[in-house]
Every structure is written in C-alpha cells, then in structure tokens.
Tab-separated table of C-alpha atoms in Angstrom:
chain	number	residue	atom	x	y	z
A	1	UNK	CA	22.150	31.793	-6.882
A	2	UNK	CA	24.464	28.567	-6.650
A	3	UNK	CA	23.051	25.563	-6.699
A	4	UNK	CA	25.983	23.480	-5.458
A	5	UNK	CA	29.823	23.743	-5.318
A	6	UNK	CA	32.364	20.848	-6.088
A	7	UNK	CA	35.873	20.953	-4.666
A	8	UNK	CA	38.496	18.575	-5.210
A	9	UNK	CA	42.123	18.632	-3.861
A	10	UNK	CA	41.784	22.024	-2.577
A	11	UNK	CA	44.167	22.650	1.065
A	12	UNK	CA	43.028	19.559	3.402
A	13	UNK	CA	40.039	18.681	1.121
A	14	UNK	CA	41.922	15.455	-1.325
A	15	UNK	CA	38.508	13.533	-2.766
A	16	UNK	CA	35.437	15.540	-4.058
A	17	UNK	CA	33.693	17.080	-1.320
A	18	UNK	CA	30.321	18.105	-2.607
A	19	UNK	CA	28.377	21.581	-0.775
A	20	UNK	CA	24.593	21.885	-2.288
A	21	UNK	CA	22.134	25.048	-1.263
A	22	UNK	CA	19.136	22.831	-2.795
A	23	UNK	CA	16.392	22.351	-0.488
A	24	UNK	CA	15.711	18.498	-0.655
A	25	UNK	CA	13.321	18.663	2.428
A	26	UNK	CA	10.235	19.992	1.333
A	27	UNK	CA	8.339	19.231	4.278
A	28	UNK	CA	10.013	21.760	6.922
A	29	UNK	CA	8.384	24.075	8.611
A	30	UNK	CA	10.861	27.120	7.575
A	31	UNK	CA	10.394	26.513	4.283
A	32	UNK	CA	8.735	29.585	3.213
A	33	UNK	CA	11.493	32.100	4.520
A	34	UNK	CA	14.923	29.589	3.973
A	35	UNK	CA	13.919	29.108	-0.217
A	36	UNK	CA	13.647	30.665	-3.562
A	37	UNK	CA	12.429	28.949	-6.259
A	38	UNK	CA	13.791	29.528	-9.811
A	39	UNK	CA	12.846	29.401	-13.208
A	40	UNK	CA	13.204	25.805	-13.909
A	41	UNK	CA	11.453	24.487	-10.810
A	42	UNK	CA	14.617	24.169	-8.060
A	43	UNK	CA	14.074	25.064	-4.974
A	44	UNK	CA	17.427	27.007	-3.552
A	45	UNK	CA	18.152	27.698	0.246
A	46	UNK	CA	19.007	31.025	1.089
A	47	UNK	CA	21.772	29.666	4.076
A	48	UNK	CA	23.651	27.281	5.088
A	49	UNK	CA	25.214	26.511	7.943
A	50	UNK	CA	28.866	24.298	8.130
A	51	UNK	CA	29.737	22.865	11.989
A	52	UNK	CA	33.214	21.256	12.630
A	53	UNK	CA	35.758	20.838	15.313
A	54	UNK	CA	39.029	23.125	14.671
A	55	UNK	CA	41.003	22.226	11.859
A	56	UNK	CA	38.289	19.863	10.173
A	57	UNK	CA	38.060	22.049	6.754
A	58	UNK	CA	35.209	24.583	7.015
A	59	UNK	CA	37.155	27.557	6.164
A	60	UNK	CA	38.545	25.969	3.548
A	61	UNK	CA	35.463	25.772	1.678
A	62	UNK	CA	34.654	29.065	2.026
A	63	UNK	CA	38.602	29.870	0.756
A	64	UNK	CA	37.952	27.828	-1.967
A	65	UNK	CA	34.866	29.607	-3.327
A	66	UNK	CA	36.745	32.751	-2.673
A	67	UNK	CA	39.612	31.577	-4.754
A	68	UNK	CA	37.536	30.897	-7.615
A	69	UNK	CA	35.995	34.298	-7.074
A	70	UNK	CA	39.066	36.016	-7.638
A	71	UNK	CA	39.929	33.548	-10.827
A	72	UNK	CA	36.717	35.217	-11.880
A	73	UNK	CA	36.774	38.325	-11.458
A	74	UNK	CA	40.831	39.545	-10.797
A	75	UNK	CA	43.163	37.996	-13.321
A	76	UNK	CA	47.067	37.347	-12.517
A	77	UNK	CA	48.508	39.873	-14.283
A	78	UNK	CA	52.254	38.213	-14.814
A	79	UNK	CA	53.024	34.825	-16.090
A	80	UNK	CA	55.412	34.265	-13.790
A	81	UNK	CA	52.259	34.164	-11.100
A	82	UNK	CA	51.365	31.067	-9.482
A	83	UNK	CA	47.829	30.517	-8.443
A	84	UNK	CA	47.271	31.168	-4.787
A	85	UNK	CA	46.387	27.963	-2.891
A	86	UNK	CA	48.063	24.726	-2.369
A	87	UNK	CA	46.828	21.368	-2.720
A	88	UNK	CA	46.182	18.034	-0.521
A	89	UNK	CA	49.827	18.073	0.926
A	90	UNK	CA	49.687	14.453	2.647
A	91	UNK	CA	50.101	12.523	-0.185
A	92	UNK	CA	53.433	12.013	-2.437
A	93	UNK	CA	51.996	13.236	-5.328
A	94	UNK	CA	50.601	16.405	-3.803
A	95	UNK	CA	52.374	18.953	-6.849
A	96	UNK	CA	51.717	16.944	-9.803
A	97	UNK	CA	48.051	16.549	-9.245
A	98	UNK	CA	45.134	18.119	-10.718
A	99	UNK	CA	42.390	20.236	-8.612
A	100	UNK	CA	39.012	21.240	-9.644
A	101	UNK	CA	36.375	23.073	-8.633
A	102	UNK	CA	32.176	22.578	-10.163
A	103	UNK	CA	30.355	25.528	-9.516
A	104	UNK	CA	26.158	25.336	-10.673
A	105	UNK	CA	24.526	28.693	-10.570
A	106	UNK	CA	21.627	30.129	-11.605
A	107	UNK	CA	22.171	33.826	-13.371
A	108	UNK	CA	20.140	35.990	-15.755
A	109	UNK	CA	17.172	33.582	-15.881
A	110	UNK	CA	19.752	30.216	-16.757
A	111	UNK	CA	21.239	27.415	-15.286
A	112	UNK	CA	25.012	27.781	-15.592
A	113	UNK	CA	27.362	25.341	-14.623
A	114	UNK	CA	30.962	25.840	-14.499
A	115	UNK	CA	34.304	22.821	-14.367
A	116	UNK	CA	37.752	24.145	-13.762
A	117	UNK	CA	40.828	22.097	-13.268
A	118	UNK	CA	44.203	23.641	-12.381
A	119	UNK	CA	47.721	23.025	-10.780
A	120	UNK	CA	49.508	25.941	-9.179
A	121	UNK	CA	51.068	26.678	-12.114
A	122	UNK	CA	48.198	27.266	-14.948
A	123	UNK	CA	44.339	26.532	-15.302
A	124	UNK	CA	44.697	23.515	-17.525
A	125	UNK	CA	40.994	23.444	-18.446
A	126	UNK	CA	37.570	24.767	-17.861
A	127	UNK	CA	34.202	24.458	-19.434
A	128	UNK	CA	30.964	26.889	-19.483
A	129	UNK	CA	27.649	25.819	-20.510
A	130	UNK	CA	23.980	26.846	-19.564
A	131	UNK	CA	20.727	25.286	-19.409
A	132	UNK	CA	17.649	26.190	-21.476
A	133	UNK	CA	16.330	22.171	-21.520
A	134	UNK	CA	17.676	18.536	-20.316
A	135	UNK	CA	20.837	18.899	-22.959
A	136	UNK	CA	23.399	21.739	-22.161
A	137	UNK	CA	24.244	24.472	-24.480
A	138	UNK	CA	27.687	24.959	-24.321
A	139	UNK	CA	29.084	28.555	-23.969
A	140	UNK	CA	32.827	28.315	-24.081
A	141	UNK	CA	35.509	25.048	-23.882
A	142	UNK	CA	39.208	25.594	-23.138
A	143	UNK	CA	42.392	23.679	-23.161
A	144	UNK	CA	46.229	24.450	-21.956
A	145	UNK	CA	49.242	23.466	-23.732
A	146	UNK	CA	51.205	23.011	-20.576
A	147	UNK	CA	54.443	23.078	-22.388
A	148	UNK	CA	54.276	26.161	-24.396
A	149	UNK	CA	51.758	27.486	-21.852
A	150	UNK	CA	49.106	28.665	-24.510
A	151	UNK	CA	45.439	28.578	-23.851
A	152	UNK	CA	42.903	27.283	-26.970
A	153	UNK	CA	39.328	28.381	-26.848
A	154	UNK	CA	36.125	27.171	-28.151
A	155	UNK	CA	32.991	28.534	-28.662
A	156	UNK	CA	29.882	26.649	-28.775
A	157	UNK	CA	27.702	26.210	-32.047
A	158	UNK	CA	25.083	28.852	-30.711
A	159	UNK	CA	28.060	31.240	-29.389
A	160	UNK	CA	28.315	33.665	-32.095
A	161	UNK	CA	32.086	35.418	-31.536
A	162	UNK	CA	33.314	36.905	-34.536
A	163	UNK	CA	37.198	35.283	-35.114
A	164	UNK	CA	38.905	38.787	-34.270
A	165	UNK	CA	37.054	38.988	-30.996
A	166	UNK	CA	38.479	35.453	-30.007
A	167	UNK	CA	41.801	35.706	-31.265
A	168	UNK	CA	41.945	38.551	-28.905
A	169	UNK	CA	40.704	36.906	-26.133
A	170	UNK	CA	42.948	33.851	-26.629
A	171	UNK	CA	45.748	36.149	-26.705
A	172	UNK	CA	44.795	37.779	-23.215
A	173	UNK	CA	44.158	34.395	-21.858
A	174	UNK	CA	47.403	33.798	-20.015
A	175	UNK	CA	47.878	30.058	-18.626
A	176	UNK	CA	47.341	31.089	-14.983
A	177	UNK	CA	43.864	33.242	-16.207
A	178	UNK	CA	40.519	31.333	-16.590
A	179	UNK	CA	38.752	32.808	-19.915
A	180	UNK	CA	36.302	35.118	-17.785
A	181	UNK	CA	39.534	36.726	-15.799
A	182	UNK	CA	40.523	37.412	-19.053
A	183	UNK	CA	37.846	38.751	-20.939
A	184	UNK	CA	37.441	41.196	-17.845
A	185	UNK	CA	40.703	42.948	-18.688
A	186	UNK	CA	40.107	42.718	-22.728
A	187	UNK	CA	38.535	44.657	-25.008
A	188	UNK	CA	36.168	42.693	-26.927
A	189	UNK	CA	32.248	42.832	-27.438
A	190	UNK	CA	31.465	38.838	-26.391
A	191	UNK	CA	27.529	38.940	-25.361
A	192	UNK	CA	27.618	35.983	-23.232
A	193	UNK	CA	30.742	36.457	-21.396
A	194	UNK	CA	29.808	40.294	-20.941
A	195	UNK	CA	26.686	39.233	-19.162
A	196	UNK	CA	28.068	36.612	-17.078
A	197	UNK	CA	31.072	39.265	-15.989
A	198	UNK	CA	28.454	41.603	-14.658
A	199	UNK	CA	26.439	39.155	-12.629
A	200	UNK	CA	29.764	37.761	-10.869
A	201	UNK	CA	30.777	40.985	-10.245
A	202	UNK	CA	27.849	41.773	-8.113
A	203	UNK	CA	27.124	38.216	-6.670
A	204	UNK	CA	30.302	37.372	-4.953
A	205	UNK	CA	30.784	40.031	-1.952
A	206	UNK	CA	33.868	38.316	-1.242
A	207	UNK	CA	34.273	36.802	2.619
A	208	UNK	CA	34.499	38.507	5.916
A	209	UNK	CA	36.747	36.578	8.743
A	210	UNK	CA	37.483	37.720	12.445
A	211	UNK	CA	40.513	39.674	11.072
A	212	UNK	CA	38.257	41.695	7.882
A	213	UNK	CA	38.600	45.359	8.298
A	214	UNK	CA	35.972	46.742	6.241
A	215	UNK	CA	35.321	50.157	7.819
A	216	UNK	CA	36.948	51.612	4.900
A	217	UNK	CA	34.676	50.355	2.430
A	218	UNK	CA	31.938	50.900	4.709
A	219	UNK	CA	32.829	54.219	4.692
A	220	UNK	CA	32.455	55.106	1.006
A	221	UNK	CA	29.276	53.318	1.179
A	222	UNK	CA	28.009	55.461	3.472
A	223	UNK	CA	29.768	58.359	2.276
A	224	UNK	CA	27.852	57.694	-1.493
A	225	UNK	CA	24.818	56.027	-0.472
A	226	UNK	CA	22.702	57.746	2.222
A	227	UNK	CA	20.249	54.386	2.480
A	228	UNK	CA	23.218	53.047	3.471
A	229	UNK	CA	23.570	55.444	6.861
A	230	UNK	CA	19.910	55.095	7.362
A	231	UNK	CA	20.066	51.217	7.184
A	232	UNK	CA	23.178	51.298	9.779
A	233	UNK	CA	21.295	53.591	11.935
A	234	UNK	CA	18.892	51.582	13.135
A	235	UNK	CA	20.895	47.816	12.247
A	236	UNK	CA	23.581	49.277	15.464
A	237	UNK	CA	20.517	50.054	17.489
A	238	UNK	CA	20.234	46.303	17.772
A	239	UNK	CA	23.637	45.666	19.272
A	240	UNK	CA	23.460	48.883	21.540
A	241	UNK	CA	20.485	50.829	22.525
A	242	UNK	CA	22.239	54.118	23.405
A	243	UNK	CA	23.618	53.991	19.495
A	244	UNK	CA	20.917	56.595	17.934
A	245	UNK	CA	23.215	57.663	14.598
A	246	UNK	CA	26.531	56.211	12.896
A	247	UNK	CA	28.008	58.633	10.339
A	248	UNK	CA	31.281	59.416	8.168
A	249	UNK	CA	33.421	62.447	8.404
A	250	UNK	CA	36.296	63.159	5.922
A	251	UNK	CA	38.623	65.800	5.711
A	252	UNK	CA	37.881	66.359	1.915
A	253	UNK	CA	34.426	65.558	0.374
A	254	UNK	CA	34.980	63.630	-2.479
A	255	UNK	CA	33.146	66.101	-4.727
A	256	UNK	CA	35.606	67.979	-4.024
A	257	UNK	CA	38.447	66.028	-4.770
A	258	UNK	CA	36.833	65.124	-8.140
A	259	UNK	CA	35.950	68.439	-9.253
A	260	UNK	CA	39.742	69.391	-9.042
A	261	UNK	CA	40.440	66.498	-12.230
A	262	UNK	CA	37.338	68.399	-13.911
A	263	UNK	CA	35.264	65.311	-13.382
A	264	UNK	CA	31.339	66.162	-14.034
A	265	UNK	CA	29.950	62.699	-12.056
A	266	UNK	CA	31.531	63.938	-8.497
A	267	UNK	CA	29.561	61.264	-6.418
A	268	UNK	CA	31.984	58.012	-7.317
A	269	UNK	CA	35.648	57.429	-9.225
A	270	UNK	CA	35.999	57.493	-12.148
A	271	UNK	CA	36.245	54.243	-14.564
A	272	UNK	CA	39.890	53.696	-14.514
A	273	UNK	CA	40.060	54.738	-10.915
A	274	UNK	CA	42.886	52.570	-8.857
A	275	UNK	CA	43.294	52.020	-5.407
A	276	UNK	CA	46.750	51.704	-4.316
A	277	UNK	CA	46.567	51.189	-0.396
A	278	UNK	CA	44.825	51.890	2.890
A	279	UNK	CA	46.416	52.948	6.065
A	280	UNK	CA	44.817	53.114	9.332
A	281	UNK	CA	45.558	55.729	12.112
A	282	UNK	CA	45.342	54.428	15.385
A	283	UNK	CA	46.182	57.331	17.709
A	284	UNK	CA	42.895	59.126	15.836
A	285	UNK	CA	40.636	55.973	13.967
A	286	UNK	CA	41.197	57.584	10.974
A	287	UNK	CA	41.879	55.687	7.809
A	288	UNK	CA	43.676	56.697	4.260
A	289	UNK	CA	42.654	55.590	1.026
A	290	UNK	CA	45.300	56.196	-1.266
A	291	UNK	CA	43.950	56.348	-5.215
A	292	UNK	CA	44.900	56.878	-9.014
A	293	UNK	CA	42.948	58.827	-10.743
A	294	UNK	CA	43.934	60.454	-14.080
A	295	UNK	CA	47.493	58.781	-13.476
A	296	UNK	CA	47.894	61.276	-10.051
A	297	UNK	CA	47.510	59.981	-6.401
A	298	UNK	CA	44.627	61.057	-4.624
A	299	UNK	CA	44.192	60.656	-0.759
A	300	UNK	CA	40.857	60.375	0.938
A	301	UNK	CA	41.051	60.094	4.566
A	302	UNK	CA	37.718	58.922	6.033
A	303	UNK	CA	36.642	58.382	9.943
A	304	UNK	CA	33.882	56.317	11.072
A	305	UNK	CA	31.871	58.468	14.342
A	306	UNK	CA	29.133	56.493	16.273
A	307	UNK	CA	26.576	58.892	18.376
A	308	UNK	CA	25.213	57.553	21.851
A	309	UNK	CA	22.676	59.256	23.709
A	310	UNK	CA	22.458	58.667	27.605
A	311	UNK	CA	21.206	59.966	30.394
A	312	UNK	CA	24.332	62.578	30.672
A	313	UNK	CA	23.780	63.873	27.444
A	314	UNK	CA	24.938	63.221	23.728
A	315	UNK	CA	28.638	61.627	22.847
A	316	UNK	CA	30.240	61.001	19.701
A	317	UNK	CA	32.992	58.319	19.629
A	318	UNK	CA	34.882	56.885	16.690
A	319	UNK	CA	34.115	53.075	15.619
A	320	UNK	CA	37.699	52.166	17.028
A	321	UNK	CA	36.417	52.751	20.640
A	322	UNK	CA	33.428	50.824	20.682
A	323	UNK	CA	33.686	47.362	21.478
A	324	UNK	CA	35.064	44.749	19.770
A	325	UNK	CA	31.354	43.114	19.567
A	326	UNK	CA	30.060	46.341	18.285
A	327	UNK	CA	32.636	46.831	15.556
A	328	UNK	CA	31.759	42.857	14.433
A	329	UNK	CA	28.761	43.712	14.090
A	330	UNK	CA	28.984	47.270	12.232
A	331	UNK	CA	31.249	45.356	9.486
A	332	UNK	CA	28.099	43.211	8.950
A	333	UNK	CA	26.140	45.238	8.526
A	334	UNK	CA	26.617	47.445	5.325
A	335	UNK	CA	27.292	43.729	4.135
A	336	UNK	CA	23.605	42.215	4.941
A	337	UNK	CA	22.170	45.997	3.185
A	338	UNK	CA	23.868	44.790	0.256
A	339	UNK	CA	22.573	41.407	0.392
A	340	UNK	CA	18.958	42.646	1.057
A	341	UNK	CA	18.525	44.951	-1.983
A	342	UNK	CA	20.949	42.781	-4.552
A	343	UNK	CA	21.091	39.270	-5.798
A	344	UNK	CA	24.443	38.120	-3.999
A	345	UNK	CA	26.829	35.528	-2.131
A	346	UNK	CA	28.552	36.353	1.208
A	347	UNK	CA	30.791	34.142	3.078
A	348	UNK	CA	31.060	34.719	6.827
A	349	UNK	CA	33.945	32.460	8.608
A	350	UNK	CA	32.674	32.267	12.537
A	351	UNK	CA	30.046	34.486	12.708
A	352	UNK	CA	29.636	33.880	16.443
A	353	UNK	CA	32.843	35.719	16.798
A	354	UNK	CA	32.357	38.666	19.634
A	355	UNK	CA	28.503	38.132	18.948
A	356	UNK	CA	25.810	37.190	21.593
A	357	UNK	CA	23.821	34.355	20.426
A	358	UNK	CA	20.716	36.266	20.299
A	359	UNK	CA	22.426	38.730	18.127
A	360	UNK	CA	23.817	36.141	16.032
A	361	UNK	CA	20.033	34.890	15.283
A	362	UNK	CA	18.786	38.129	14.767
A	363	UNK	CA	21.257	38.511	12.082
A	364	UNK	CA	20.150	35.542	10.463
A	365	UNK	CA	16.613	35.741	10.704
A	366	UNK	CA	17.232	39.770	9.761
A	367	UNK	CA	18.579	38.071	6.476
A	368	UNK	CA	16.032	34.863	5.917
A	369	UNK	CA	13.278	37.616	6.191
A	370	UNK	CA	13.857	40.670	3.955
A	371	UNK	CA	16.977	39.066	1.028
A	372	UNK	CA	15.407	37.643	-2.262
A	373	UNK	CA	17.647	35.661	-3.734
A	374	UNK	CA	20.641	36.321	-1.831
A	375	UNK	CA	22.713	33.835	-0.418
A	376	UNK	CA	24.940	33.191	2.827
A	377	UNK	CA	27.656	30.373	3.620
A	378	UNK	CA	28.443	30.804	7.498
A	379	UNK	CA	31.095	28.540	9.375
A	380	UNK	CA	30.349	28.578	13.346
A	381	UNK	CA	30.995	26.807	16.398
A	382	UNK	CA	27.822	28.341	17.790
A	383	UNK	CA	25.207	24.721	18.597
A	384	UNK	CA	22.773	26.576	20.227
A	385	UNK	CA	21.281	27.519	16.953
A	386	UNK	CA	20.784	23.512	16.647
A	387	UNK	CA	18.555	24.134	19.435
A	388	UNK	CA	15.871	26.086	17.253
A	389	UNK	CA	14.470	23.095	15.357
A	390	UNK	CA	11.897	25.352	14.016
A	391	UNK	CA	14.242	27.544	12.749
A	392	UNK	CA	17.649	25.676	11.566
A	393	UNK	CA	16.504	22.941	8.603
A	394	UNK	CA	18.228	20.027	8.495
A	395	UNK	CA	19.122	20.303	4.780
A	396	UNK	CA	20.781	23.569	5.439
A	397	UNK	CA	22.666	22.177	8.377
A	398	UNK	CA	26.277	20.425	6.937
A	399	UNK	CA	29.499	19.321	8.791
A	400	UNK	CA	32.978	19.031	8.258
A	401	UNK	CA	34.993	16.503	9.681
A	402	UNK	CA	38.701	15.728	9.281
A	403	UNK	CA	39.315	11.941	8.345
A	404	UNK	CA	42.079	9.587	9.534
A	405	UNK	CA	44.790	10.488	6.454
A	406	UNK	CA	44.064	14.251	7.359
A	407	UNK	CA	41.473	14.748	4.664
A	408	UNK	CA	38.040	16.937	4.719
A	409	UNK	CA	34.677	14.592	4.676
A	410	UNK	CA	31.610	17.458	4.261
A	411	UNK	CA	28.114	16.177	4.668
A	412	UNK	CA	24.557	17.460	5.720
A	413	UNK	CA	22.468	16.686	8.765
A	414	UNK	CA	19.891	15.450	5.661
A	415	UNK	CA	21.871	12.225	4.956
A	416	UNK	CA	21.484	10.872	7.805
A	417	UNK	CA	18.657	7.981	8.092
A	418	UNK	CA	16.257	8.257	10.432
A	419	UNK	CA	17.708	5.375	12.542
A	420	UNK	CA	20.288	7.985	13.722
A	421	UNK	CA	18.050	11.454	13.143
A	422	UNK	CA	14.410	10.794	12.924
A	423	UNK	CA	12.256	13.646	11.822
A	424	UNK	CA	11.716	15.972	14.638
A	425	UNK	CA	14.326	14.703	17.110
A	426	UNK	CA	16.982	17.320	18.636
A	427	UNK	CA	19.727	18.282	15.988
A	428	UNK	CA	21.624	19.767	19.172
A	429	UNK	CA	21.148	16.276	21.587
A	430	UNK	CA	22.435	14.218	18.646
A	431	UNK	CA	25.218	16.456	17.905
A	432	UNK	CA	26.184	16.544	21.754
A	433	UNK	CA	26.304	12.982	21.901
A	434	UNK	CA	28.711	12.460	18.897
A	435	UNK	CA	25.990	10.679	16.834
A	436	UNK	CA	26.603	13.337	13.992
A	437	UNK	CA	29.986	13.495	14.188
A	438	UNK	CA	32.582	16.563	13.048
A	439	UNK	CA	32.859	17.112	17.032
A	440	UNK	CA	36.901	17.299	18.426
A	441	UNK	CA	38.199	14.054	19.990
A	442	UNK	CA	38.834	15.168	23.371
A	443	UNK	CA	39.497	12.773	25.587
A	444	UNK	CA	39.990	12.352	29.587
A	445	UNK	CA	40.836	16.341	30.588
A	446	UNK	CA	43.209	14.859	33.680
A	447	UNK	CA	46.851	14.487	32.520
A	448	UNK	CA	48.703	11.273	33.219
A	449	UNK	CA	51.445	11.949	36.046
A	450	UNK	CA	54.969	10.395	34.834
C-alpha cells in the first residue's frame, strides 16, 4: 500500500507537492472501513479523494503516479527515447531542471521507500531502501553519467548480488530505464528486485479516464475467469435492474487457438505472448486482439453481450448499445473485482463521469467494504459526497488548486485549523463558500456591453 507520494516539477506541479494515504485522524467515525493497519503500526487509508476547479492539477497527479508506473514496470526500449512527460513550463529554466518523484510503500511485509530524479532525457538518479527498524537498509543506489549516458549501480551491504548478475544489470540499465525497468527485461536471479517486480506488477492497475476502453481486457477476464462473469452479473444489476447476465462471445475459443501452436496450458498465452493491437468494430461491437505467439500473429475477436429481461421477454444487446452510463460503469467494474480479491492501486480520473451520485457512492462504499488492502486515488467534481460527513473523512479529503505563477498547491481538508473547519462542521458549506479553496474564480455571469 503507499504511504505517500512526492512530486516535484511534474506538468503544472513546479515545488514539491506532497499526497499522503496515512490516516492522521484517528478519531473519525469511518475509521473502521476507510484503514488498514500494517506491520509497523501505520494506519493507511484505503481512498482518497482530490477536488479542484478545471485545470488546477488533479489529473496530473494521478499522470504522474502512472508515469512512474510505467518507469517501473515497461522500460524504453531505444536510447534515442525520451521520457514521456514534460516539466513546469512557466519558468525559463523549464528543460534544464531536475524532477523527482518519492514514492513510500509498504510491500511484502516492509516499508519501502523509493527517490527518483530525471530530465526528459535520462533518469539521473534513484535510490531503494526498506525498513526493518528506525535506520534504512538500503537495497540499491544509482547514478548517471549524463555525458556518456552510462548508469552505475550499487548494492547495499546486506544486498547480496553476485558481480556477474550486476554487471548484467548495469549493462541493461539504459539512461532513460530506472534499475527495476531494467531488471524486468534481464535475465538475472536478484532476490530483492525479483520480489519487488512481482508486487508492482500486481499493485498498479494502471488508471481509467472518461476516454479508457477496457472492454477488451474485460473481455479476457471474463473469458478466463468465470468469478469474473459472476461478479459482473450482479455489479450491472446495480446500474440497471432489467440487466440479469453479461457474457463474452468469440468467434474462436482461445483453447482453440492455443491448441493449434501445441500449447498444453490452453486457458491463457503463453510467456512470451505479445500483443500487437486492438481494433474495434463499430457497425457490430466487436473488437480484435491482434497477438504473437510463437513469432506468428494470432487474432482473437471478442464481443461483449449484456442480457435484459422485461416484461416483453428476454433481449440480448452488445455493450456498445447500452448507455454511455452503463458502459462507465461495466469498465469499473472488472476493475473494483480485481481490487477486492488483490492487494492493488487504481486511479480513477472523474469518476462522476455518466454516473448518478448514488451510484457513484455505492461504488465507493462497494470498495471501503469488501477490499483489504487495496487502494483508490479518485479525482471528481462530484461535492455532494462532502455532504456525507459520516462517510467522507477529512484526512482523505485533499484539493488542488492552481496558484498565481500557474503552479499546483495540493493540500487536505485535515490542515486546516479549526478556526476555518472545526470538527463536525459541513465539509460541503465550507467548500461552497470558498473557505477551502481549489473552487474556479468565476465572477459576475452578465457580460459587460461595449
């Protein structure tokens, strides 16, 4: 679980912006269902919420964890790659300075915490080290030589990595890879960084926008996983009554497909296994996955059929007729199954979108109530959640507003004194009369006559 995220010179953010998930309000009433505790003692929310007027920064938080995400876990493969994000642009010196990103997490039982600092040309440093007491133990240190563009590693003391294994590493280490990018496309038997691999691998889900088309993988979910159909069954019930069943049809199983490479294991691809593109028909709702396997292309076309029972009878539509509110909410929900029986991370960028509030809440409360130590970042515009004071905590609750030099200023409803929020008062009255801030500067709405 992450314990807090630092960001520095990141899109509009220019000075460290700091986002924490540690409950520092013990006394609220929503304690029991918003926290997990770990082993050393902290006490870790499950959500958080960040409110902001348009253009103030909250999506680029959630970019910016998704950036590091693919650092992580999907290495630039050419050195000729720049790193994809630009930095504070209203400054003169916007090129030439350093970003960074602090990332504390709790995996496999430890307290991790992770510094990165990079241009858009290389990652000129990052450190790893975990907690077992007060002092760190450090798990890896590395350094860039800018000029001949050469990453140097360092192990710590208690790091045993035999001087083959990290020559190898070192060599796969390109100056726009970070060492864990790079150890996921090497061959070499490093404990530590094999561990940490897997548990990023299956923490970060990745983010979902108002523009995400996940039917696709969806669809192989459902298509390998029948918990997953089961789950969706009854999770589309919520946003339509007259849903009873939501299935996947393909015009080739994929046992079958397999069992024409002579592939024993016919219920997933292969290791090795790439996918080269996806295609969506619109005249039928039918989408193509296009895949290497074995070094041929393989095509697996997939449609996603939602059953309705009425009054008139029985009627099977595909997921591109239903409404747009009912699609939102279908590509949530194979992501919330994932979050209930894993340990993960999902980012959600305006969850209100095409969602009644009450459906919204639901969705929440579906995930405060079943996940263990599962995590969720949500931006929204939606306040009427500020109304629920026995259900929205304060320290959970953080906002995003843009500054005069065009620069993000991120803060939580929990730093402010009582003089402006006293314990108990209306998060949603205070917001509404701009004593919280992050709200747009509107103005008179008449226009001046010339």
């Amino acid at each position: 679980m992450i314990q807090y995220l630092k960001i520095k010179n990141f899109g509009p953010i220019k000075d460290e912006v700091e986002l924490s998930f540690e409950a520092i309000l013990n006394e609220e009433m929503s304690d029991d269902i918003y926290s997990v505790i770990m082993p050393d003692g902290c006490k870790l929310l499950k959500l958080a919420y960040i409110y902001g007027a348009n253009a103030s920064g909250k999506t680029t938080i959630l970019k910016a964890i998704e950036f590091l995400r693919k650092l992580l876990l999907n290495p630039l493969l050419e050195k000729s790659e720049k790193l994809d994000f630009e930095p504070f642009l209203f400054c003169e010196d916007a090129q030439t300075s350093r970003s960074s990103i602090e990332f504390a997490f709790y995996a496999n039982q430890r307290r991790h915490v992770y510094q990165i600092n990079f241009n858009s040309e290389a990652v000129i440093s990052e450190r790893l080290v975990y907690y077992q007491s007060a002092k760190p133990t450090e798990i890896f240190n590395r350094e860039t030589d800018l000029e001949k563009r050469l990453a140097k590693i360092q192990f710590g003391s208690k790091i045993k990595v035999p001087a083959k294994e990290r020559e190898r590493l070192e060599a796969n280490t390109l100056h726009n890879n970070t060492v864990l990018g790079a150890f996921a496309k090497t061959n070499a038997d490093i404990f530590e960084l094999e561990a940490l691999n897997m548990w990023l691998s299956t923490f970060f889900l990745g983010m979902i926008t108002g523009n995400s088309n996940i039917t696709s993988p969806i669809a192989e979910m459902m298509a390998t996983n029948p918990n997953v159909s089961t789950w969706l069954n009854t999770f589309m019930n919520k946003a339509d009554r007259q849903i009873t069943k939501v299935h996947t049809e393909s015009d080739d199983t994929l046992s079958t497909i397999l069992k024409n490479f002579d592939i024993k294991n016919t219920d997933k691809f292969p290791q090795g296994s790439v996918k080269i593109n996806s295609s969506i028909d619109p005249a039928t709702g039918s989408f193509t996955d296009k895949f290497k396997i074995n070094g041929a292309a393989v095509a697996v076309t997939r449609r996603v059929e939602v059953t309705h029972e009425t009054p008139a009878g029985s009627f099977i539509l595909p997921i591109e007729s239903e409404s747009t509110g009912t699609q939102r909410y279908f590509a949530l929900g194979a992501p919330l199954y994932m979050l209930v029986h894993s340990k993960a991370l999902l980012l959600i960028d305006e969850l209100e979108n095409s969602l009644h509030p009450d459906l919204m809440k639901h969705f929440l409360q579906t995930f405060l109530a079943n996940a263990g130590e599962s995590q969720m970042l949500i931006t929204t515009h939606n306040v009427g959640l500020m109304e629920e004071i026995d259900f929205i905590r304060r320290d959970a609750l953080w906002f995003a507003e843009k500054k005069e030099d065009g620069s993000v200023d991120l803060y939580s409803a929990a730093d402010f004194d009582s003089g402006i929020l006293r314990k108990g008062a209306s998060l949603v009255n205070a917001y509404r009369a701009g004593r919280l801030g992050a709200k747009p500067n509107l103005g008179s709405p008449f226009i001046p006559q010339n």
